[in-house]
PDB file of C-alpha atoms in Angstrom:
ATOM      1  CA  UNK A   9      66.669 -81.288-187.608  1.00  0.00           C
ATOM      2  CA  UNK A  10      65.418 -83.278-184.270  1.00  0.00           C
ATOM      3  CA  UNK A  11      63.113 -86.357-184.121  1.00  0.00           C
ATOM      4  CA  UNK A  12      60.345 -83.689-183.146  1.00  0.00           C
ATOM      5  CA  UNK A  13      60.908 -80.184-183.813  1.00  0.00           C
ATOM      6  CA  UNK A  14      58.009 -77.464-182.720  1.00  0.00           C
ATOM      7  CA  UNK A  15      54.561 -77.074-184.003  1.00  0.00           C
ATOM      8  CA  UNK A  16      53.661 -74.522-185.776  1.00  0.00           C
ATOM      9  CA  UNK A  17      50.597 -71.646-184.839  1.00  0.00           C
ATOM     10  CA  UNK A  18      47.392 -71.750-186.178  1.00  0.00           C
ATOM     11  CA  UNK A  19      46.826 -72.380-189.124  1.00  0.00           C
ATOM     12  CA  UNK A  20      43.178 -73.242-191.420  1.00  0.00           C
ATOM     13  CA  UNK A  21      41.773 -76.189-191.600  1.00  0.00           C
ATOM     14  CA  UNK A  22      41.127 -77.804-194.752  1.00  0.00           C
ATOM     15  CA  UNK A  23      41.468 -81.327-194.350  1.00  0.00           C
ATOM     16  CA  UNK A  24      39.403 -84.029-196.169  1.00  0.00           C
ATOM     17  CA  UNK A  25      39.967 -87.882-196.025  1.00  0.00           C
ATOM     18  CA  UNK A  26      43.173 -88.837-198.938  1.00  0.00           C
ATOM     19  CA  UNK A  27      42.333 -91.814-201.286  1.00  0.00           C
ATOM     20  CA  UNK A  28      43.698 -94.510-201.258  1.00  0.00           C
ATOM     21  CA  UNK A  29      47.254 -95.636-203.321  1.00  0.00           C
ATOM     22  CA  UNK A  30      44.569 -96.838-206.301  1.00  0.00           C
ATOM     23  CA  UNK A  31      43.555 -93.532-206.027  1.00  0.00           C
ATOM     24  CA  UNK A  32      40.222 -93.994-205.053  1.00  0.00           C
ATOM     25  CA  UNK A  33      38.335 -93.116-202.026  1.00  0.00           C
ATOM     26  CA  UNK A  34      38.481 -96.782-199.641  1.00  0.00           C
ATOM     27  CA  UNK A  35      35.021 -98.837-200.654  1.00  0.00           C
ATOM     28  CA  UNK A  36      34.963 -98.928-195.824  1.00  0.00           C
ATOM     29  CA  UNK A  37      34.499 -94.822-195.898  1.00  0.00           C
ATOM     30  CA  UNK A  38      31.194 -94.819-198.843  1.00  0.00           C
ATOM     31  CA  UNK A  39      27.706 -93.400-196.335  1.00  0.00           C
ATOM     32  CA  UNK A  40      29.938 -92.216-193.772  1.00  0.00           C
ATOM     33  CA  UNK A  41      30.578 -88.816-191.989  1.00  0.00           C
ATOM     34  CA  UNK A  42      33.555 -87.393-190.756  1.00  0.00           C
ATOM     35  CA  UNK A  43      35.335 -85.122-188.958  1.00  0.00           C
ATOM     36  CA  UNK A  44      38.628 -85.586-190.009  1.00  0.00           C
ATOM     37  CA  UNK A  45      40.936 -84.632-187.074  1.00  0.00           C
ATOM     38  CA  UNK A  46      38.893 -84.867-185.211  1.00  0.00           C
ATOM     39  CA  UNK A  47      38.536 -87.675-182.238  1.00  0.00           C
ATOM     40  CA  UNK A  48      34.892 -88.345-181.548  1.00  0.00           C
ATOM     41  CA  UNK A  49      32.847 -87.158-178.372  1.00  0.00           C
ATOM     42  CA  UNK A  50      34.732 -89.947-175.987  1.00  0.00           C
ATOM     43  CA  UNK A  51      31.501 -90.614-174.486  1.00  0.00           C
ATOM     44  CA  UNK A  52      32.209 -94.468-175.167  1.00  0.00           C
ATOM     45  CA  UNK A  53      36.426 -94.505-173.851  1.00  0.00           C
ATOM     46  CA  UNK A  54      37.283 -92.852-170.405  1.00  0.00           C
ATOM     47  CA  UNK A  55      40.424 -93.039-168.137  1.00  0.00           C
ATOM     48  CA  UNK A  56      41.100 -93.586-165.458  1.00  0.00           C
ATOM     49  CA  UNK A  57      43.322 -91.562-162.843  1.00  0.00           C
ATOM     50  CA  UNK A  58      46.641 -94.304-162.458  1.00  0.00           C
ATOM     51  CA  UNK A  59      45.970 -93.724-166.544  1.00  0.00           C
ATOM     52  CA  UNK A  60      47.122 -91.135-166.474  1.00  0.00           C
ATOM     53  CA  UNK A  61      49.694 -91.028-164.624  1.00  0.00           C
ATOM     54  CA  UNK A  62      50.619 -94.312-166.574  1.00  0.00           C
ATOM     55  CA  UNK A  63      50.993 -92.584-169.740  1.00  0.00           C
ATOM     56  CA  UNK A  64      52.456 -89.204-168.557  1.00  0.00           C
ATOM     57  CA  UNK A  65      55.401 -91.519-167.009  1.00  0.00           C
ATOM     58  CA  UNK A  66      55.868 -92.676-170.236  1.00  0.00           C
ATOM     59  CA  UNK A  67      55.811 -89.647-172.170  1.00  0.00           C
ATOM     60  CA  UNK A  68      58.834 -88.267-169.550  1.00  0.00           C
ATOM     61  CA  UNK A  69      60.464 -91.649-170.195  1.00  0.00           C
ATOM     62  CA  UNK A  70      60.766 -90.926-174.076  1.00  0.00           C
ATOM     63  CA  UNK A  71      61.063 -87.311-173.544  1.00  0.00           C
ATOM     64  CA  UNK A  72      64.248 -88.170-173.215  1.00  0.00           C
ATOM     65  CA  UNK A  73      65.176 -89.573-176.256  1.00  0.00           C
ATOM     66  CA  UNK A  74      64.195 -86.467-178.390  1.00  0.00           C
ATOM     67  CA  UNK A  75      66.506 -83.897-180.074  1.00  0.00           C
ATOM     68  CA  UNK A  76      66.285 -80.277-180.570  1.00  0.00           C
ATOM     69  CA  UNK A  77      68.805 -79.484-183.071  1.00  0.00           C
ATOM     70  CA  UNK A  78      69.294 -81.016-186.325  1.00  0.00           C
ATOM     71  CA  UNK A  79      70.730 -83.488-187.629  1.00  0.00           C
ATOM     72  CA  UNK A  80      70.253 -84.086-191.554  1.00  0.00           C
ATOM     73  CA  UNK A  81      71.994 -83.286-194.026  1.00  0.00           C
ATOM     74  CA  UNK A  82      69.328 -81.427-195.779  1.00  0.00           C
ATOM     75  CA  UNK A  83      68.536 -78.351-193.013  1.00  0.00           C
ATOM     76  CA  UNK A  84      72.375 -77.452-193.878  1.00  0.00           C
ATOM     77  CA  UNK A  85      71.587 -76.958-198.053  1.00  0.00           C
ATOM     78  CA  UNK A  86      70.895 -74.108-198.781  1.00  0.00           C
ATOM     79  CA  UNK A  87      67.133 -74.230-199.891  1.00  0.00           C
ATOM     80  CA  UNK A  88      67.436 -77.828-198.327  1.00  0.00           C
ATOM     81  CA  UNK A  89      68.561 -78.585-201.489  1.00  0.00           C
ATOM     82  CA  UNK A  90      68.540 -82.349-199.776  1.00  0.00           C
ATOM     83  CA  UNK A  91      65.361 -82.895-199.130  1.00  0.00           C
ATOM     84  CA  UNK A  92      63.369 -85.642-201.974  1.00  0.00           C
ATOM     85  CA  UNK A  93      60.824 -86.448-199.500  1.00  0.00           C
ATOM     86  CA  UNK A  94      58.471 -85.042-197.305  1.00  0.00           C
ATOM     87  CA  UNK A  95      55.664 -86.718-195.491  1.00  0.00           C
ATOM     88  CA  UNK A  96      52.429 -86.236-194.179  1.00  0.00           C
ATOM     89  CA  UNK A  97      49.952 -88.474-191.358  1.00  0.00           C
ATOM     90  CA  UNK A  98      46.587 -87.845-189.516  1.00  0.00           C
ATOM     91  CA  UNK A  99      43.115 -89.038-188.310  1.00  0.00           C
ATOM     92  CA  UNK A 100      40.277 -88.792-190.007  1.00  0.00           C
ATOM     93  CA  UNK A 101      37.841 -90.168-187.153  1.00  0.00           C
ATOM     94  CA  UNK A 102      33.913 -91.321-188.035  1.00  0.00           C
ATOM     95  CA  UNK A 103      31.010 -88.412-186.640  1.00  0.00           C
ATOM     96  CA  UNK A 104      29.086 -91.849-185.360  1.00  0.00           C
ATOM     97  CA  UNK A 105      31.338 -94.379-184.082  1.00  0.00           C
ATOM     98  CA  UNK A 106      34.110 -92.299-182.885  1.00  0.00           C
ATOM     99  CA  UNK A 107      35.852 -95.890-182.399  1.00  0.00           C
ATOM    100  CA  UNK A 108      36.957 -96.528-186.020  1.00  0.00           C
ATOM    101  CA  UNK A 109      39.654 -93.974-187.962  1.00  0.00           C
ATOM    102  CA  UNK A 110      41.021 -93.255-191.804  1.00  0.00           C
ATOM    103  CA  UNK A 111      44.726 -93.496-190.637  1.00  0.00           C
ATOM    104  CA  UNK A 112      46.242 -91.391-193.934  1.00  0.00           C
ATOM    105  CA  UNK A 113      50.262 -91.354-194.599  1.00  0.00           C
ATOM    106  CA  UNK A 114      51.024 -89.348-197.272  1.00  0.00           C
ATOM    107  CA  UNK A 115      54.814 -89.144-198.842  1.00  0.00           C
ATOM    108  CA  UNK A 116      55.113 -86.516-201.368  1.00  0.00           C
ATOM    109  CA  UNK A 117      58.363 -85.629-204.086  1.00  0.00           C
ATOM    110  CA  UNK A 118      60.318 -82.198-202.896  1.00  0.00           C
ATOM    111  CA  UNK A 119      59.941 -79.731-203.325  1.00  0.00           C
ATOM    112  CA  UNK A 120      57.278 -80.516-206.700  1.00  0.00           C
ATOM    113  CA  UNK A 121      54.961 -81.628-204.765  1.00  0.00           C
ATOM    114  CA  UNK A 122      54.346 -84.952-206.347  1.00  0.00           C
ATOM    115  CA  UNK A 123      52.385 -87.766-205.014  1.00  0.00           C
ATOM    116  CA  UNK A 124      55.281 -90.810-204.620  1.00  0.00           C
ATOM    117  CA  UNK A 125      53.281 -93.044-201.934  1.00  0.00           C
ATOM    118  CA  UNK A 126      49.677 -93.796-201.024  1.00  0.00           C
ATOM    119  CA  UNK A 127      48.526 -95.424-197.926  1.00  0.00           C
ATOM    120  CA  UNK A 128      44.620 -94.598-195.895  1.00  0.00           C
ATOM    121  CA  UNK A 129      42.879 -97.727-194.185  1.00  0.00           C
ATOM    122  CA  UNK A 130      40.305 -97.706-192.203  1.00  0.00           C
ATOM    123  CA  UNK A 131      42.221 -98.508-187.689  1.00  0.00           C
ATOM    124  CA  UNK A 132      40.417 -99.279-184.704  1.00  0.00           C
ATOM    125  CA  UNK A 133      41.215 -96.832-182.131  1.00  0.00           C
ATOM    126  CA  UNK A 134      40.938 -98.081-178.695  1.00  0.00           C
ATOM    127  CA  UNK A 135      42.495 -95.260-176.716  1.00  0.00           C
ATOM    128  CA  UNK A 136      40.560 -92.442-175.064  1.00  0.00           C
ATOM    129  CA  UNK A 137      40.789 -88.268-176.071  1.00  0.00           C
ATOM    130  CA  UNK A 138      42.930 -87.340-173.131  1.00  0.00           C
ATOM    131  CA  UNK A 139      44.508 -83.136-173.331  1.00  0.00           C
ATOM    132  CA  UNK A 140      47.422 -83.995-173.345  1.00  0.00           C
ATOM    133  CA  UNK A 141      47.899 -88.150-174.247  1.00  0.00           C
ATOM    134  CA  UNK A 142      46.679 -87.456-177.521  1.00  0.00           C
ATOM    135  CA  UNK A 143      50.161 -89.821-179.122  1.00  0.00           C
ATOM    136  CA  UNK A 144      48.350 -92.509-176.919  1.00  0.00           C
ATOM    137  CA  UNK A 145      44.775 -92.544-178.820  1.00  0.00           C
ATOM    138  CA  UNK A 146      46.716 -91.659-182.718  1.00  0.00           C
ATOM    139  CA  UNK A 147      50.466 -92.635-182.691  1.00  0.00           C
ATOM    140  CA  UNK A 148      49.823 -96.418-182.721  1.00  0.00           C
ATOM    141  CA  UNK A 149      48.269 -96.427-185.640  1.00  0.00           C
ATOM    142  CA  UNK A 150      50.828 -93.793-187.328  1.00  0.00           C
ATOM    143  CA  UNK A 151      53.588 -96.437-186.205  1.00  0.00           C
ATOM    144  CA  UNK A 152      52.154 -99.220-187.995  1.00  0.00           C
ATOM    145  CA  UNK A 153      51.391 -96.815-191.664  1.00  0.00           C
ATOM    146  CA  UNK A 154      54.894 -95.750-191.201  1.00  0.00           C
ATOM    147  CA  UNK A 155      56.063 -99.652-190.972  1.00  0.00           C
ATOM    148  CA  UNK A 156      54.262-100.403-194.012  1.00  0.00           C
ATOM    149  CA  UNK A 157      55.496 -97.975-195.769  1.00  0.00           C
ATOM    150  CA  UNK A 158      59.448 -98.782-194.877  1.00  0.00           C
ATOM    151  CA  UNK A 159      58.635-103.024-195.109  1.00  0.00           C
ATOM    152  CA  UNK A 160      56.355-102.354-198.408  1.00  0.00           C
ATOM    153  CA  UNK A 161      58.763 -98.308-200.573  1.00  0.00           C
ATOM    154  CA  UNK A 162      61.247 -98.841-198.333  1.00  0.00           C
ATOM    155  CA  UNK A 163      63.289 -96.167-201.185  1.00  0.00           C
ATOM    156  CA  UNK A 164      60.687 -93.363-200.363  1.00  0.00           C
ATOM    157  CA  UNK A 165      60.643 -93.298-196.334  1.00  0.00           C
ATOM    158  CA  UNK A 166      59.755 -89.846-195.482  1.00  0.00           C
ATOM    159  CA  UNK A 167      63.757 -87.386-194.797  1.00  0.00           C
ATOM    160  CA  UNK A 168      60.627 -84.847-192.378  1.00  0.00           C
ATOM    161  CA  UNK A 169      57.046 -86.203-191.821  1.00  0.00           C
ATOM    162  CA  UNK A 170      54.528 -83.382-191.231  1.00  0.00           C
ATOM    163  CA  UNK A 171      52.696 -84.067-187.400  1.00  0.00           C
ATOM    164  CA  UNK A 172      48.886 -83.414-186.954  1.00  0.00           C
ATOM    165  CA  UNK A 173      49.455 -81.500-184.338  1.00  0.00           C
ATOM    166  CA  UNK A 174      52.231 -80.375-181.839  1.00  0.00           C
ATOM    167  CA  UNK A 175      56.287 -81.526-180.970  1.00  0.00           C
ATOM    168  CA  UNK A 176      57.341 -78.834-178.643  1.00  0.00           C
ATOM    169  CA  UNK A 177      54.422 -76.449-178.169  1.00  0.00           C
ATOM    170  CA  UNK A 178      53.128 -78.668-175.743  1.00  0.00           C
ATOM    171  CA  UNK A 179      52.902 -78.983-171.345  1.00  0.00           C
ATOM    172  CA  UNK A 180      54.978 -81.677-171.079  1.00  0.00           C
ATOM    173  CA  UNK A 181      57.207 -80.463-173.944  1.00  0.00           C
ATOM    174  CA  UNK A 182      56.118 -83.298-175.844  1.00  0.00           C
ATOM    175  CA  UNK A 183      53.457 -84.030-177.450  1.00  0.00           C
ATOM    176  CA  UNK A 184      51.993 -85.388-180.406  1.00  0.00           C
ATOM    177  CA  UNK A 185      55.364 -85.029-183.099  1.00  0.00           C
ATOM    178  CA  UNK A 186      57.313 -85.085-180.426  1.00  0.00           C
ATOM    179  CA  UNK A 187      56.274 -88.654-179.338  1.00  0.00           C
ATOM    180  CA  UNK A 188      56.053 -90.317-183.176  1.00  0.00           C
ATOM    181  CA  UNK A 189      59.624 -88.240-184.255  1.00  0.00           C
ATOM    182  CA  UNK A 190      60.610 -90.819-180.819  1.00  0.00           C
ATOM    183  CA  UNK A 191      59.355 -93.776-181.862  1.00  0.00           C
ATOM    184  CA  UNK A 192      60.110 -94.462-185.747  1.00  0.00           C
ATOM    185  CA  UNK A 193      63.612 -92.543-185.542  1.00  0.00           C
ATOM    186  CA  UNK A 194      61.959 -89.308-187.974  1.00  0.00           C
ATOM    187  CA  UNK A 195      62.108 -85.717-187.761  1.00  0.00           C
ATOM    188  CA  UNK A 196      58.786 -84.518-186.724  1.00  0.00           C
ATOM    189  CA  UNK A 197      57.638 -81.483-187.495  1.00  0.00           C
ATOM    190  CA  UNK A 198      54.116 -80.308-185.320  1.00  0.00           C
ATOM    191  CA  UNK A 199      51.930 -78.623-187.637  1.00  0.00           C
ATOM    192  CA  UNK A 200      48.930 -77.360-185.458  1.00  0.00           C
ATOM    193  CA  UNK A 201      45.332 -75.296-186.056  1.00  0.00           C
ATOM    194  CA  UNK A 202      45.743 -73.356-182.569  1.00  0.00           C
ATOM    195  CA  UNK A 203      47.767 -71.555-179.561  1.00  0.00           C
ATOM    196  CA  UNK A 204      48.730 -73.929-176.346  1.00  0.00           C
ATOM    197  CA  UNK A 205      48.340 -71.317-173.878  1.00  0.00           C
ATOM    198  CA  UNK A 206      52.079 -72.774-172.640  1.00  0.00           C
ATOM    199  CA  UNK A 207      54.950 -71.740-170.820  1.00  0.00           C
ATOM    200  CA  UNK A 208      53.265 -68.280-170.312  1.00  0.00           C
ATOM    201  CA  UNK A 209      51.886 -67.428-174.282  1.00  0.00           C
ATOM    202  CA  UNK A 210      48.590 -65.971-174.446  1.00  0.00           C
ATOM    203  CA  UNK A 211      46.651 -65.593-177.431  1.00  0.00           C
ATOM    204  CA  UNK A 212      46.637 -61.099-176.894  1.00  0.00           C
ATOM    205  CA  UNK A 213      46.086 -58.762-178.926  1.00  0.00           C
ATOM    206  CA  UNK A 214      49.992 -58.573-179.138  1.00  0.00           C
ATOM    207  CA  UNK A 215      49.528 -62.284-180.538  1.00  0.00           C
ATOM    208  CA  UNK A 216      47.440 -61.229-182.718  1.00  0.00           C
ATOM    209  CA  UNK A 217      48.796 -58.553-183.950  1.00  0.00           C
ATOM    210  CA  UNK A 218      52.596 -59.952-185.533  1.00  0.00           C
ATOM    211  CA  UNK A 219      49.806 -62.056-186.719  1.00  0.00           C
ATOM    212  CA  UNK A 220      48.382 -59.418-189.143  1.00  0.00           C
ATOM    213  CA  UNK A 221      51.950 -58.265-190.142  1.00  0.00           C
ATOM    214  CA  UNK A 222      52.628 -61.927-191.871  1.00  0.00           C
ATOM    215  CA  UNK A 223      52.507 -60.287-195.600  1.00  0.00           C
ATOM    216  CA  UNK A 224      54.258 -62.905-197.110  1.00  0.00           C
ATOM    217  CA  UNK A 225      54.156 -66.260-197.940  1.00  0.00           C
ATOM    218  CA  UNK A 226      57.581 -68.059-195.622  1.00  0.00           C
ATOM    219  CA  UNK A 227      57.048 -65.220-193.333  1.00  0.00           C
ATOM    220  CA  UNK A 228      57.301 -66.348-189.788  1.00  0.00           C
ATOM    221  CA  UNK A 229      57.263 -65.746-186.203  1.00  0.00           C
ATOM    222  CA  UNK A 230      59.237 -67.808-183.349  1.00  0.00           C
ATOM    223  CA  UNK A 231      56.309 -68.972-180.441  1.00  0.00           C
ATOM    224  CA  UNK A 232      58.389 -67.900-177.348  1.00  0.00           C
ATOM    225  CA  UNK A 233      57.954 -69.229-173.700  1.00  0.00           C
ATOM    226  CA  UNK A 234      58.050 -67.037-170.532  1.00  0.00           C
ATOM    227  CA  UNK A 235      61.882 -69.692-169.957  1.00  0.00           C
ATOM    228  CA  UNK A 236      63.325 -67.537-173.163  1.00  0.00           C
ATOM    229  CA  UNK A 237      62.376 -71.221-175.146  1.00  0.00           C
ATOM    230  CA  UNK A 238      61.077 -71.178-178.772  1.00  0.00           C
ATOM    231  CA  UNK A 239      58.359 -73.586-178.126  1.00  0.00           C
ATOM    232  CA  UNK A 240      57.212 -73.493-182.476  1.00  0.00           C
ATOM    233  CA  UNK A 241      56.860 -70.897-184.883  1.00  0.00           C
ATOM    234  CA  UNK A 242      53.515 -68.973-186.686  1.00  0.00           C
ATOM    235  CA  UNK A 243      53.328 -68.283-190.251  1.00  0.00           C
ATOM    236  CA  UNK A 244      51.433 -66.288-192.271  1.00  0.00           C
ATOM    237  CA  UNK A 245      48.002 -69.645-192.066  1.00  0.00           C
ATOM    238  CA  UNK A 246      47.465 -68.464-189.128  1.00  0.00           C
ATOM    239  CA  UNK A 247      46.060 -65.056-190.416  1.00  0.00           C
ATOM    240  CA  UNK A 248      43.534 -67.149-192.237  1.00  0.00           C
ATOM    241  CA  UNK A 249      42.759 -68.382-189.334  1.00  0.00           C
ATOM    242  CA  UNK A 250      42.762 -65.867-187.636  1.00  0.00           C
ATOM    243  CA  UNK A 251      39.886 -64.054-190.042  1.00  0.00           C
ATOM    244  CA  UNK A 252      38.404 -67.176-189.516  1.00  0.00           C
ATOM    245  CA  UNK A 253      37.985 -67.274-186.104  1.00  0.00           C
ATOM    246  CA  UNK A 254      38.365 -63.445-184.234  1.00  0.00           C
ATOM    247  CA  UNK A 255      36.725 -65.021-180.508  1.00  0.00           C
ATOM    248  CA  UNK A 256      37.430 -68.031-180.931  1.00  0.00           C
ATOM    249  CA  UNK A 257      39.637 -68.791-177.462  1.00  0.00           C
ATOM    250  CA  UNK A 258      42.687 -71.205-176.244  1.00  0.00           C
ATOM    251  CA  UNK A 259      42.489 -72.286-173.236  1.00  0.00           C
ATOM    252  CA  UNK A 260      45.817 -74.142-171.567  1.00  0.00           C
ATOM    253  CA  UNK A 261      45.502 -78.171-171.874  1.00  0.00           C
ATOM    254  CA  UNK A 262      44.561 -78.466-168.094  1.00  0.00           C
ATOM    255  CA  UNK A 263      41.067 -77.306-168.550  1.00  0.00           C
ATOM    256  CA  UNK A 264      37.574 -78.815-169.251  1.00  0.00           C
ATOM    257  CA  UNK A 265      37.162 -81.036-171.896  1.00  0.00           C
ATOM    258  CA  UNK A 266      36.278 -79.765-174.872  1.00  0.00           C
ATOM    259  CA  UNK A 267      32.740 -81.112-176.812  1.00  0.00           C
ATOM    260  CA  UNK A 268      32.851 -83.419-179.783  1.00  0.00           C
ATOM    261  CA  UNK A 269      32.368 -80.878-182.093  1.00  0.00           C
ATOM    262  CA  UNK A 270      35.770 -78.350-180.559  1.00  0.00           C
ATOM    263  CA  UNK A 271      38.018 -81.053-179.794  1.00  0.00           C
ATOM    264  CA  UNK A 272      40.022 -80.856-181.993  1.00  0.00           C
ATOM    265  CA  UNK A 273      39.570 -76.718-182.582  1.00  0.00           C
ATOM    266  CA  UNK A 274      40.512 -76.153-179.276  1.00  0.00           C
ATOM    267  CA  UNK A 275      43.062 -79.179-177.769  1.00  0.00           C
ATOM    268  CA  UNK A 276      43.504 -82.012-179.934  1.00  0.00           C
ATOM    269  CA  UNK A 277      46.524 -80.741-181.540  1.00  0.00           C
ATOM    270  CA  UNK A 278      49.069 -81.763-178.555  1.00  0.00           C
TER     271      UNK A 278
END
């Protein structure tokens, strides 16, 4: 498994704030309005051109450490028989205060999908959302969540981590899943809802027809760029997204800034 593998194609958005480790929602969430998986309006924060250049250099530096080939023994087993623990991470932002978010890490058993570990807590967000640089906003708190797990319950460390965002499907082939995988040394899979328009990939009629052709769970097709490189896979969940948003194009990451309500709908899974 690569330390980051390509993100999936578009899928339905069905997120909620996970419970705390005791199974109850944190008291801090009471009375709050939440936009799960989004980054808020961004009006209170801004990234200067110099900051963006620094971020781009850091992405290029870390990109050299991405492993794109399978590295884990369980990947070579039929039905992934050596895979026992799967983790997932996500951030949910307050609609009233973009500087606060609920960071969640959950580990499930595989294939039974029983909850083995949950960590859900309020965290401060200090970086703005900038298309193409989501990792600099979210990865620091996700790394801390993984480190807490490694310290508290090291035997429950996931063998693979699902990340809300893209991996190689990114303008610089270094989305948030790649970034987190490099910093934690865990295999990461980017799970995104939207098809980013990079390397010639477009959500045109041919793409939509490929999505509609998916009939059964487990069916997928590769997202192959103009370069010939496979940047991800689109699976059957893309059909539901296509049904819900038949007229919502997804523009490239370098397009105009997304609005508060549409940010995660279009760009933030980078």
